[in-house]
Amino acid sequence: MNPPTPSAALTRRGFVRTGSALAAAAFASELVGTTPAAESTTPPKPAAPRPFLTPADKFRDVSRGKPLPHSLKGDALIQARLTPETWRLEITTDPAPNPAIKDVASLSTPLTLADGNALDLPALLELGKKHEVKFLKAMQCLNIPQPLGQGLWEGVPLREVLRLCGQFRNVRRIYYWGYHNDDPKQLFQSSLSYSQAMETPPGELPAFLAYRLNGEPLSLTRGGPVRMVIPWAHGFKSIKWLQRIVVTNDYRANDTYAEQNNDPEAPLKTAAYLDSLPAKVPAGQPLPVGGLVISGLSGLQRVEYSLSRNDAKPGDAADQWTEARLDAPPADWTSVLPPGVSPRQILGFNPKTGQPATWPLRYSMVAWSATVKDLKPGKYALSARAVDLNGFAQPEPRPIQKAGRNSLETREFEVV
Ligand SMILES: Nc1nc2c(c(=O)[nH]1)N[C@H]1C(S)=C(S)[C@@H](COP(=O)(O)O)O[C@H]1N2
Ligand SMILES: [Mo]
């Protein structure tokens, strides 16, 4: 038996690294040293506990709005239609179509407040009885160097909701936004192509309207009662407090983020993130290092780290990358998932075996770790990078900041 590694020991709900045969076969990568617990008399202070699912209130919050929609209370919340009873979703055609486009979009059955047929939460939950999807996804902002959190998201595919509107004509794009204090200046909107909304390729994950996170109703803070979740994208496509969908014949993305110099089509990037390290480390002691890695659109082959002497001279061995360990899938998913949820029901898992179809799961994150040994006194810098399934090492293949922040992270420390 292997003794537990630090993050396995710390992860209360049993995210074990020594788990299944599948993981062992897939990730029999060579490790540096053995477990720090077995060797170190005074192990460096471990990182904070990191459960596989981030509790809803522990996600980093990057919400906009004045006041923040999730700070509203009482009657203001009812007026904003942000309670489960008052939530409504309108689906209409573009109220101000691009005049350069002659053929305007039409829907046979728009859903509107005025007509009294806007979608409400009971109707969405009813649709969920037949079409509900569940999946594990890391939320990550295109502009922030740490993942915001990872959850089990549940809801109804956007395509099933759009089908309520009958016949579509001249529709090339789907625009959507959420509550923004009824102030046009605060509007934060996003969009998908018609095909992205309607034609989910086999094995891919659909855009969906989420109403549950980690087995609980989606909280107001996380964008409830209902938010859009776009599995393959950075957070800016996953609009919170969803209230409006507009179908248009405009072929252009209208995303608010695009106006802030971001690529509105940038998919979630494969990227490794580094935990902080102590400023000073005793010489001769194994140093556990690690962090998180997100498997983005191009998948994850491995995580590597590189250690360099800060006082290295030109010609010294540099850029030596060593493969790190990845946490294996939990041996017992029921201890990780909310009560009553079976991994067989989750997209991205084999419905027969209940095992993940890929590891890490697409668009999710896992912890990586390594143990650095035999450190001599001096100043060091540690970097980590992900290598995707096409062999591109971070920051490639999209080193352009605005296609998704993907810079190499480095931590400096001193061995004394
Ligand atoms: N209505 C609305 N939705 C929004 C935003 C916003 O400002 N308003 N921010 C987006 C951005 S940029 C990100 S990164 C994610 C963050 O999701 P989270 O707060 O659940 O972590 O929400 C997205 N959805
Ligand atoms: Mo973001």
PDB file of N, CA and C in Angstrom, residues 117-148:
ATOM      1  N   ASN A 117     -46.095  33.662 -21.690  1.00  0.00           N
ATOM      2  CA  ASN A 117     -45.561  32.304 -21.889  1.00  0.00           C
ATOM      3  C   ASN A 117     -44.042  32.221 -21.703  1.00  0.00           C
ATOM      4  N   ALA A 118     -43.444  33.233 -21.031  1.00  0.00           N
ATOM      5  CA  ALA A 118     -42.001  33.142 -20.735  1.00  0.00           C
ATOM      6  C   ALA A 118     -41.757  31.878 -19.913  1.00  0.00           C
ATOM      7  N   LEU A 119     -40.587  31.284 -20.099  1.00  0.00           N
ATOM      8  CA  LEU A 119     -40.275  30.022 -19.406  1.00  0.00           C
ATOM      9  C   LEU A 119     -40.064  30.290 -17.921  1.00  0.00           C
ATOM     10  N   ASP A 120     -40.690  29.493 -17.057  1.00  0.00           N
ATOM     11  CA  ASP A 120     -40.434  29.631 -15.622  1.00  0.00           C
ATOM     12  C   ASP A 120     -39.667  28.409 -15.109  1.00  0.00           C
ATOM     13  N   LEU A 121     -39.275  28.469 -13.851  1.00  0.00           N
ATOM     14  CA  LEU A 121     -38.421  27.412 -13.306  1.00  0.00           C
ATOM     15  C   LEU A 121     -39.124  26.045 -13.247  1.00  0.00           C
ATOM     16  N   PRO A 122     -40.411  25.992 -12.805  1.00  0.00           N
ATOM     17  CA  PRO A 122     -41.067  24.675 -12.824  1.00  0.00           C
ATOM     18  C   PRO A 122     -41.071  24.048 -14.220  1.00  0.00           C
ATOM     19  N   ALA A 123     -41.273  24.884 -15.259  1.00  0.00           N
ATOM     20  CA  ALA A 123     -41.303  24.340 -16.622  1.00  0.00           C
ATOM     21  C   ALA A 123     -39.913  23.856 -17.037  1.00  0.00           C
ATOM     22  N   LEU A 124     -38.876  24.573 -16.622  1.00  0.00           N
ATOM     23  CA  LEU A 124     -37.505  24.153 -16.956  1.00  0.00           C
ATOM     24  C   LEU A 124     -37.169  22.844 -16.228  1.00  0.00           C
ATOM     25  N   LEU A 125     -37.572  22.750 -14.957  1.00  0.00           N
ATOM     26  CA  LEU A 125     -37.315  21.522 -14.193  1.00  0.00           C
ATOM     27  C   LEU A 125     -38.086  20.342 -14.795  1.00  0.00           C
ATOM     28  N   GLU A 126     -39.281  20.626 -15.294  1.00  0.00           N
ATOM     29  CA  GLU A 126     -40.081  19.590 -15.943  1.00  0.00           C
ATOM     30  C   GLU A 126     -39.355  19.090 -17.201  1.00  0.00           C
ATOM     31  N   LEU A 127     -38.825  20.035 -17.969  1.00  0.00           N
ATOM     32  CA  LEU A 127     -38.047  19.672 -19.161  1.00  0.00           C
ATOM     33  C   LEU A 127     -36.834  18.825 -18.752  1.00  0.00           C
ATOM     34  N   GLY A 128     -36.293  19.150 -17.572  1.00  0.00           N
ATOM     35  CA  GLY A 128     -35.142  18.419 -17.041  1.00  0.00           C
ATOM     36  C   GLY A 128     -35.450  16.957 -16.758  1.00  0.00           C
ATOM     37  N   LYS A 129     -36.704  16.649 -16.437  1.00  0.00           N
ATOM     38  CA  LYS A 129     -37.047  15.245 -16.158  1.00  0.00           C
ATOM     39  C   LYS A 129     -36.733  14.365 -17.350  1.00  0.00           C
ATOM     40  N   LYS A 130     -36.849  14.931 -18.535  1.00  0.00           N
ATOM     41  CA  LYS A 130     -36.578  14.159 -19.738  1.00  0.00           C
ATOM     42  C   LYS A 130     -35.162  14.392 -20.281  1.00  0.00           C
ATOM     43  N   HIS A 131     -34.672  15.619 -20.165  1.00  0.00           N
ATOM     44  CA  HIS A 131     -33.453  15.977 -20.909  1.00  0.00           C
ATOM     45  C   HIS A 131     -32.264  16.366 -20.037  1.00  0.00           C
ATOM     46  N   GLU A 132     -32.381  16.195 -18.726  1.00  0.00           N
ATOM     47  CA  GLU A 132     -31.332  16.735 -17.850  1.00  0.00           C
ATOM     48  C   GLU A 132     -29.951  16.194 -18.186  1.00  0.00           C
ATOM     49  N   VAL A 133     -28.975  17.065 -18.141  1.00  0.00           N
ATOM     50  CA  VAL A 133     -27.572  16.651 -18.268  1.00  0.00           C
ATOM     51  C   VAL A 133     -26.839  17.044 -16.988  1.00  0.00           C
ATOM     52  N   LYS A 134     -25.811  16.240 -16.685  1.00  0.00           N
ATOM     53  CA  LYS A 134     -24.972  16.527 -15.511  1.00  0.00           C
ATOM     54  C   LYS A 134     -23.539  16.474 -15.985  1.00  0.00           C
ATOM     55  N   PHE A 135     -22.755  17.422 -15.604  1.00  0.00           N
ATOM     56  CA  PHE A 135     -21.324  17.225 -15.779  1.00  0.00           C
ATOM     57  C   PHE A 135     -20.431  18.086 -14.922  1.00  0.00           C
ATOM     58  N   LEU A 136     -19.185  17.602 -14.870  1.00  0.00           N
ATOM     59  CA  LEU A 136     -18.177  18.207 -14.014  1.00  0.00           C
ATOM     60  C   LEU A 136     -17.396  19.205 -14.842  1.00  0.00           C
ATOM     61  N   LYS A 137     -17.357  20.424 -14.373  1.00  0.00           N
ATOM     62  CA  LYS A 137     -16.657  21.444 -15.152  1.00  0.00           C
ATOM     63  C   LYS A 137     -15.945  22.419 -14.235  1.00  0.00           C
ATOM     64  N   ALA A 138     -14.731  22.755 -14.659  1.00  0.00           N
ATOM     65  CA  ALA A 138     -14.004  23.813 -13.976  1.00  0.00           C
ATOM     66  C   ALA A 138     -14.440  25.147 -14.566  1.00  0.00           C
ATOM     67  N   MET A 139     -14.704  26.116 -13.708  1.00  0.00           N
ATOM     68  CA  MET A 139     -15.002  27.466 -14.174  1.00  0.00           C
ATOM     69  C   MET A 139     -13.679  28.229 -14.142  1.00  0.00           C
ATOM     70  N   GLN A 140     -13.362  28.848 -15.262  1.00  0.00           N
ATOM     71  CA  GLN A 140     -12.105  29.577 -15.328  1.00  0.00           C
ATOM     72  C   GLN A 140     -12.283  30.839 -16.147  1.00  0.00           C
ATOM     73  N   CYS A 141     -11.843  31.939 -15.593  1.00  0.00           N
ATOM     74  CA  CYS A 141     -11.919  33.224 -16.280  1.00  0.00           C
ATOM     75  C   CYS A 141     -10.761  33.326 -17.270  1.00  0.00           C
ATOM     76  N   LEU A 142     -11.045  33.889 -18.421  1.00  0.00           N
ATOM     77  CA  LEU A 142     -10.008  34.055 -19.437  1.00  0.00           C
ATOM     78  C   LEU A 142      -8.855  34.948 -18.964  1.00  0.00           C
ATOM     79  N   ASN A 143      -9.122  35.780 -17.973  1.00  0.00           N
ATOM     80  CA  ASN A 143      -8.129  36.784 -17.567  1.00  0.00           C
ATOM     81  C   ASN A 143      -7.490  36.565 -16.207  1.00  0.00           C
ATOM     82  N   ILE A 144      -7.773  35.454 -15.565  1.00  0.00           N
ATOM     83  CA  ILE A 144      -7.319  35.271 -14.173  1.00  0.00           C
ATOM     84  C   ILE A 144      -6.412  34.050 -14.084  1.00  0.00           C
ATOM     85  N   PRO A 145      -5.277  34.178 -13.380  1.00  0.00           N
ATOM     86  CA  PRO A 145      -4.331  33.059 -13.351  1.00  0.00           C
ATOM     87  C   PRO A 145      -4.643  31.974 -12.329  1.00  0.00           C
ATOM     88  N   GLN A 146      -5.861  31.860 -11.843  1.00  0.00           N
ATOM     89  CA  GLN A 146      -6.241  30.718 -10.999  1.00  0.00           C
ATOM     90  C   GLN A 146      -7.621  30.240 -11.404  1.00  0.00           C
ATOM     91  N   PRO A 147      -7.828  28.925 -11.406  1.00  0.00           N
ATOM     92  CA  PRO A 147      -9.186  28.430 -11.656  1.00  0.00           C
ATOM     93  C   PRO A 147     -10.140  28.962 -10.583  1.00  0.00           C
ATOM     94  N   LEU A 148     -11.377  29.233 -10.990  1.00  0.00           N
ATOM     95  CA  LEU A 148     -12.341  29.802 -10.040  1.00  0.00           C
ATOM     96  C   LEU A 148     -12.985  28.727  -9.175  1.00  0.00           C
TER      97      LEU A 148
END
